[in-house]
Amino acid sequence: LLAVFPGSMFSLWTLQILHDCLHGSLLNKRQQKFIFGTVKRRTLQDAILFWGSMPSVFGYYLYLKYGHLTHHKSLGDPKAASLEKLFDSSSKEFEDGDVLFVAHRMKLKGKVGPKFQVGGREITMSISKTGFNNWREDKPFWNAVVFATSFMYERFMLMINDVVVAITGRNYFFPNKPIEFHQECAKYCRCAVMVRGLLWKMAGWKSLLFLYLSETLWSIPPHPACAMFVTNHGSNVDDGGGCIPSSSTYAGRWYSLFTLGTNYHCEHHDFPTIPLHRLGELRKIAPEFYKKGSNDNVFRIMKKAFSKPEFYACMDAGIQHM
């Protein structure tokens, strides 16, 4: 029960605070050196991202470091938002890190990945795509169960993969990425696994179960935060017939506090460097650019999202709305 609340809320808050750090809005923007002028801004930001993501069972660090800023750059680009491209890429950064999440619940263009060579044969293995292929249109309960199953299973396997990376020094899901990527993965996984081991020794295996549930439950129904998570990059259509690749969830002041401003996702993509506690003000400053009202029903939103999956971030929106 503690993992449902407040554990899941604190996990989401951790992600949002680290996310602000990545965008440069956590620390004083006018200050370039910290701790009595001994630590540069970039060094402190990197340290907060690295150590601030622990303890966790799979964490947010690698996504934030290699996949979030490129997500802002590549949002809706079908060439970047492909599972095959993501896993086969030789770039140090992910082309669009959010593809790792949305593949469980949204339509994507392109081929599937990752691919492995087993016994001279190439095998494609995707937990997210396997789960998504079992969705049934207009069956929201079934789809929600399939999503929760594939999502939580994948997160469990990521925890196992961290141990593999910590031992071997290589992330085999991304065979073509440069050595710098694998070195950073290995450094993080070794520290994260060590912290988990210490936590298990001090508090027992239930402490890791608590972290696992806290880090996953806010992403799946019927958790209220799931509503903004599964709809932040859909293919909604405005009054003029245009497709909107980012959306916010306005369910009142307490919901905004509960999600620590993560629900203001459209505002964040419009102004990525605005700190989390100021995002809600943007709708007051420029109300003509944002949806009116604060009475979104989060359960109705989830039902709609799991009834009929949309294309990710208006990708092929013409097909979606034919």
PDB file of N, CA and C in Angstrom, residues 23-78:
ATOM      1  N   HIS A  23      17.020  20.007 -17.793  1.00  0.00           N
ATOM      2  CA  HIS A  23      16.696  21.178 -18.612  1.00  0.00           C
ATOM      3  C   HIS A  23      17.315  22.473 -18.076  1.00  0.00           C
ATOM      4  N   GLY A  24      18.049  22.368 -16.994  1.00  0.00           N
ATOM      5  CA  GLY A  24      18.739  23.534 -16.466  1.00  0.00           C
ATOM      6  C   GLY A  24      17.886  24.463 -15.642  1.00  0.00           C
ATOM      7  N   SER A  25      16.704  24.023 -15.219  1.00  0.00           N
ATOM      8  CA  SER A  25      15.797  24.895 -14.478  1.00  0.00           C
ATOM      9  C   SER A  25      15.708  24.561 -12.992  1.00  0.00           C
ATOM     10  N   LEU A  26      16.510  23.607 -12.525  1.00  0.00           N
ATOM     11  CA  LEU A  26      16.505  23.267 -11.106  1.00  0.00           C
ATOM     12  C   LEU A  26      17.422  24.197 -10.310  1.00  0.00           C
ATOM     13  N   LEU A  27      18.585  24.459 -10.866  1.00  0.00           N
ATOM     14  CA  LEU A  27      19.557  25.319 -10.201  1.00  0.00           C
ATOM     15  C   LEU A  27      19.388  26.770 -10.649  1.00  0.00           C
ATOM     16  N   ASN A  28      19.925  27.671  -9.859  1.00  0.00           N
ATOM     17  CA  ASN A  28      19.880  29.103 -10.173  1.00  0.00           C
ATOM     18  C   ASN A  28      20.536  29.356 -11.534  1.00  0.00           C
ATOM     19  N   LYS A  29      19.765  29.863 -12.489  1.00  0.00           N
ATOM     20  CA  LYS A  29      20.273  30.036 -13.851  1.00  0.00           C
ATOM     21  C   LYS A  29      21.340  31.115 -13.951  1.00  0.00           C
ATOM     22  N   ARG A  30      21.390  32.009 -12.987  1.00  0.00           N
ATOM     23  CA  ARG A  30      22.386  33.087 -13.014  1.00  0.00           C
ATOM     24  C   ARG A  30      23.713  32.673 -12.399  1.00  0.00           C
ATOM     25  N   GLN A  31      23.724  31.510 -11.779  1.00  0.00           N
ATOM     26  CA  GLN A  31      24.915  31.052 -11.076  1.00  0.00           C
ATOM     27  C   GLN A  31      25.598  29.946 -11.868  1.00  0.00           C
ATOM     28  N   GLN A  32      26.909  30.083 -12.084  1.00  0.00           N
ATOM     29  CA  GLN A  32      27.662  29.112 -12.864  1.00  0.00           C
ATOM     30  C   GLN A  32      28.548  28.215 -12.006  1.00  0.00           C
ATOM     31  N   LYS A  33      28.798  28.619 -10.760  1.00  0.00           N
ATOM     32  CA  LYS A  33      29.595  27.800  -9.849  1.00  0.00           C
ATOM     33  C   LYS A  33      28.869  27.685  -8.513  1.00  0.00           C
ATOM     34  N   PHE A  34      29.004  26.498  -7.881  1.00  0.00           N
ATOM     35  CA  PHE A  34      28.296  26.217  -6.647  1.00  0.00           C
ATOM     36  C   PHE A  34      29.251  25.645  -5.597  1.00  0.00           C
ATOM     37  N   ILE A  35      28.732  25.506  -4.371  1.00  0.00           N
ATOM     38  CA  ILE A  35      29.503  24.976  -3.235  1.00  0.00           C
ATOM     39  C   ILE A  35      30.775  25.796  -3.068  1.00  0.00           C
ATOM     40  N   PHE A  36      30.585  27.037  -2.690  1.00  0.00           N
ATOM     41  CA  PHE A  36      31.682  27.984  -2.444  1.00  0.00           C
ATOM     42  C   PHE A  36      32.554  28.192  -3.687  1.00  0.00           C
ATOM     43  N   GLY A  37      31.915  28.116  -4.851  1.00  0.00           N
ATOM     44  CA  GLY A  37      32.620  28.389  -6.095  1.00  0.00           C
ATOM     45  C   GLY A  37      33.562  27.298  -6.552  1.00  0.00           C
ATOM     46  N   THR A  38      33.408  26.091  -6.009  1.00  0.00           N
ATOM     47  CA  THR A  38      34.337  25.005  -6.338  1.00  0.00           C
ATOM     48  C   THR A  38      33.799  24.025  -7.378  1.00  0.00           C
ATOM     49  N   VAL A  39      32.484  24.051  -7.617  1.00  0.00           N
ATOM     50  CA  VAL A  39      31.877  23.067  -8.533  1.00  0.00           C
ATOM     51  C   VAL A  39      31.148  23.799  -9.654  1.00  0.00           C
ATOM     52  N   LYS A  40      31.493  23.453 -10.891  1.00  0.00           N
ATOM     53  CA  LYS A  40      30.839  24.064 -12.036  1.00  0.00           C
ATOM     54  C   LYS A  40      29.395  23.581 -12.160  1.00  0.00           C
ATOM     55  N   ARG A  41      28.584  24.407 -12.776  1.00  0.00           N
ATOM     56  CA  ARG A  41      27.159  24.112 -12.931  1.00  0.00           C
ATOM     57  C   ARG A  41      26.930  22.765 -13.607  1.00  0.00           C
ATOM     58  N   ARG A  42      27.610  22.520 -14.725  1.00  0.00           N
ATOM     59  CA  ARG A  42      27.405  21.283 -15.481  1.00  0.00           C
ATOM     60  C   ARG A  42      27.823  20.060 -14.663  1.00  0.00           C
ATOM     61  N   THR A  43      28.907  20.193 -13.897  1.00  0.00           N
ATOM     62  CA  THR A  43      29.368  19.087 -13.062  1.00  0.00           C
ATOM     63  C   THR A  43      28.347  18.746 -11.989  1.00  0.00           C
ATOM     64  N   LEU A  44      27.779  19.776 -11.368  1.00  0.00           N
ATOM     65  CA  LEU A  44      26.774  19.554 -10.333  1.00  0.00           C
ATOM     66  C   LEU A  44      25.503  18.956 -10.917  1.00  0.00           C
ATOM     67  N   GLN A  45      25.095  19.440 -12.087  1.00  0.00           N
ATOM     68  CA  GLN A  45      23.908  18.883 -12.737  1.00  0.00           C
ATOM     69  C   GLN A  45      24.100  17.401 -13.052  1.00  0.00           C
ATOM     70  N   ASP A  46      25.257  17.044 -13.569  1.00  0.00           N
ATOM     71  CA  ASP A  46      25.529  15.636 -13.890  1.00  0.00           C
ATOM     72  C   ASP A  46      25.513  14.774 -12.634  1.00  0.00           C
ATOM     73  N   ALA A  47      26.063  15.303 -11.539  1.00  0.00           N
ATOM     74  CA  ALA A  47      26.094  14.551 -10.283  1.00  0.00           C
ATOM     75  C   ALA A  47      24.685  14.360  -9.721  1.00  0.00           C
ATOM     76  N   ILE A  48      23.845  15.402  -9.823  1.00  0.00           N
ATOM     77  CA  ILE A  48      22.461  15.289  -9.342  1.00  0.00           C
ATOM     78  C   ILE A  48      21.701  14.257 -10.158  1.00  0.00           C
ATOM     79  N   LEU A  49      21.875  14.271 -11.477  1.00  0.00           N
ATOM     80  CA  LEU A  49      21.209  13.295 -12.342  1.00  0.00           C
ATOM     81  C   LEU A  49      21.640  11.874 -11.993  1.00  0.00           C
ATOM     82  N   PHE A  50      22.937  11.686 -11.800  1.00  0.00           N
ATOM     83  CA  PHE A  50      23.488  10.346 -11.569  1.00  0.00           C
ATOM     84  C   PHE A  50      23.068   9.810 -10.204  1.00  0.00           C
ATOM     85  N   TRP A  51      23.398  10.522  -9.146  1.00  0.00           N
ATOM     86  CA  TRP A  51      23.146  10.027  -7.801  1.00  0.00           C
ATOM     87  C   TRP A  51      21.713  10.274  -7.342  1.00  0.00           C
ATOM     88  N   GLY A  52      21.072  11.287  -7.907  1.00  0.00           N
ATOM     89  CA  GLY A  52      19.693  11.579  -7.534  1.00  0.00           C
ATOM     90  C   GLY A  52      18.700  10.550  -8.019  1.00  0.00           C
ATOM     91  N   SER A  53      19.108   9.719  -8.970  1.00  0.00           N
ATOM     92  CA  SER A  53      18.212   8.670  -9.472  1.00  0.00           C
ATOM     93  C   SER A  53      18.279   7.399  -8.636  1.00  0.00           C
ATOM     94  N   MET A  54      19.082   7.415  -7.595  1.00  0.00           N
ATOM     95  CA  MET A  54      19.212   6.247  -6.715  1.00  0.00           C
ATOM     96  C   MET A  54      18.651   6.587  -5.331  1.00  0.00           C
ATOM     97  N   PRO A  55      18.137   5.565  -4.591  1.00  0.00           N
ATOM     98  CA  PRO A  55      18.021   4.158  -5.002  1.00  0.00           C
ATOM     99  C   PRO A  55      16.834   3.944  -5.930  1.00  0.00           C
ATOM    100  N   SER A  56      16.982   3.013  -6.831  1.00  0.00           N
ATOM    101  CA  SER A  56      15.909   2.645  -7.750  1.00  0.00           C
ATOM    102  C   SER A  56      16.180   1.236  -8.245  1.00  0.00           C
ATOM    103  N   VAL A  57      15.165   0.616  -8.846  1.00  0.00           N
ATOM    104  CA  VAL A  57      15.370  -0.734  -9.387  1.00  0.00           C
ATOM    105  C   VAL A  57      15.665  -0.709 -10.881  1.00  0.00           C
ATOM    106  N   PHE A  58      15.279   0.354 -11.574  1.00  0.00           N
ATOM    107  CA  PHE A  58      15.721   0.510 -12.963  1.00  0.00           C
ATOM    108  C   PHE A  58      16.053   1.963 -13.265  1.00  0.00           C
ATOM    109  N   GLY A  59      15.488   2.877 -12.533  1.00  0.00           N
ATOM    110  CA  GLY A  59      15.930   4.264 -12.562  1.00  0.00           C
ATOM    111  C   GLY A  59      15.558   5.037 -13.801  1.00  0.00           C
ATOM    112  N   TYR A  60      15.864   6.329 -13.749  1.00  0.00           N
ATOM    113  CA  TYR A  60      15.531   7.251 -14.832  1.00  0.00           C
ATOM    114  C   TYR A  60      16.780   7.857 -15.472  1.00  0.00           C
ATOM    115  N   TYR A  61      17.947   7.526 -14.961  1.00  0.00           N
ATOM    116  CA  TYR A  61      19.165   8.222 -15.375  1.00  0.00           C
ATOM    117  C   TYR A  61      19.486   8.064 -16.851  1.00  0.00           C
ATOM    118  N   LEU A  62      19.558   6.831 -17.350  1.00  0.00           N
ATOM    119  CA  LEU A  62      19.985   6.614 -18.732  1.00  0.00           C
ATOM    120  C   LEU A  62      19.009   7.217 -19.733  1.00  0.00           C
ATOM    121  N   TYR A  63      17.705   7.147 -19.420  1.00  0.00           N
ATOM    122  CA  TYR A  63      16.723   7.791 -20.295  1.00  0.00           C
ATOM    123  C   TYR A  63      16.931   9.299 -20.322  1.00  0.00           C
ATOM    124  N   LEU A  64      17.100   9.901 -19.153  1.00  0.00           N
ATOM    125  CA  LEU A  64      17.270  11.353 -19.100  1.00  0.00           C
ATOM    126  C   LEU A  64      18.569  11.779 -19.778  1.00  0.00           C
ATOM    127  N   LYS A  65      19.639  11.073 -19.530  1.00  0.00           N
ATOM    128  CA  LYS A  65      20.936  11.469 -20.077  1.00  0.00           C
ATOM    129  C   LYS A  65      21.014  11.312 -21.590  1.00  0.00           C
ATOM    130  N   TYR A  66      20.437  10.228 -22.107  1.00  0.00           N
ATOM    131  CA  TYR A  66      20.617   9.925 -23.527  1.00  0.00           C
ATOM    132  C   TYR A  66      19.351  10.030 -24.375  1.00  0.00           C
ATOM    133  N   GLY A  67      18.177  10.174 -23.747  1.00  0.00           N
ATOM    134  CA  GLY A  67      16.977  10.099 -24.564  1.00  0.00           C
ATOM    135  C   GLY A  67      15.965  11.205 -24.447  1.00  0.00           C
ATOM    136  N   HIS A  68      16.092  12.075 -23.437  1.00  0.00           N
ATOM    137  CA  HIS A  68      15.018  13.052 -23.254  1.00  0.00           C
ATOM    138  C   HIS A  68      15.196  14.312 -24.098  1.00  0.00           C
ATOM    139  N   LEU A  69      16.382  14.880 -24.129  1.00  0.00           N
ATOM    140  CA  LEU A  69      16.581  16.093 -24.922  1.00  0.00           C
ATOM    141  C   LEU A  69      16.399  15.814 -26.413  1.00  0.00           C
ATOM    142  N   THR A  70      16.807  14.633 -26.854  1.00  0.00           N
ATOM    143  CA  THR A  70      16.580  14.252 -28.250  1.00  0.00           C
ATOM    144  C   THR A  70      15.099  13.998 -28.507  1.00  0.00           C
ATOM    145  N   HIS A  71      14.363  13.607 -27.459  1.00  0.00           N
ATOM    146  CA  HIS A  71      12.912  13.465 -27.591  1.00  0.00           C
ATOM    147  C   HIS A  71      12.280  14.809 -27.957  1.00  0.00           C
ATOM    148  N   HIS A  72      12.727  15.873 -27.334  1.00  0.00           N
ATOM    149  CA  HIS A  72      12.216  17.204 -27.667  1.00  0.00           C
ATOM    150  C   HIS A  72      12.559  17.558 -29.115  1.00  0.00           C
ATOM    151  N   LYS A  73      13.733  17.188 -29.538  1.00  0.00           N
ATOM    152  CA  LYS A  73      14.194  17.521 -30.888  1.00  0.00           C
ATOM    153  C   LYS A  73      13.488  16.703 -31.960  1.00  0.00           C
ATOM    154  N   SER A  74      13.211  15.434 -31.669  1.00  0.00           N
ATOM    155  CA  SER A  74      12.722  14.515 -32.700  1.00  0.00           C
ATOM    156  C   SER A  74      11.253  14.164 -32.585  1.00  0.00           C
ATOM    157  N   LEU A  75      10.529  14.802 -31.683  1.00  0.00           N
ATOM    158  CA  LEU A  75       9.133  14.447 -31.437  1.00  0.00           C
ATOM    159  C   LEU A  75       8.313  14.408 -32.730  1.00  0.00           C
ATOM    160  N   GLY A  76       7.706  13.266 -32.997  1.00  0.00           N
ATOM    161  CA  GLY A  76       6.852  13.114 -34.165  1.00  0.00           C
ATOM    162  C   GLY A  76       7.582  12.769 -35.449  1.00  0.00           C
ATOM    163  N   ASP A  77       8.900  12.702 -35.409  1.00  0.00           N
ATOM    164  CA  ASP A  77       9.680  12.374 -36.607  1.00  0.00           C
ATOM    165  C   ASP A  77       9.655  10.863 -36.818  1.00  0.00           C
ATOM    166  N   PRO A  78       9.014  10.363 -37.862  1.00  0.00           N
ATOM    167  CA  PRO A  78       8.913   8.909 -38.066  1.00  0.00           C
ATOM    168  C   PRO A  78      10.265   8.238 -38.298  1.00  0.00           C
TER     169      PRO A  78
END
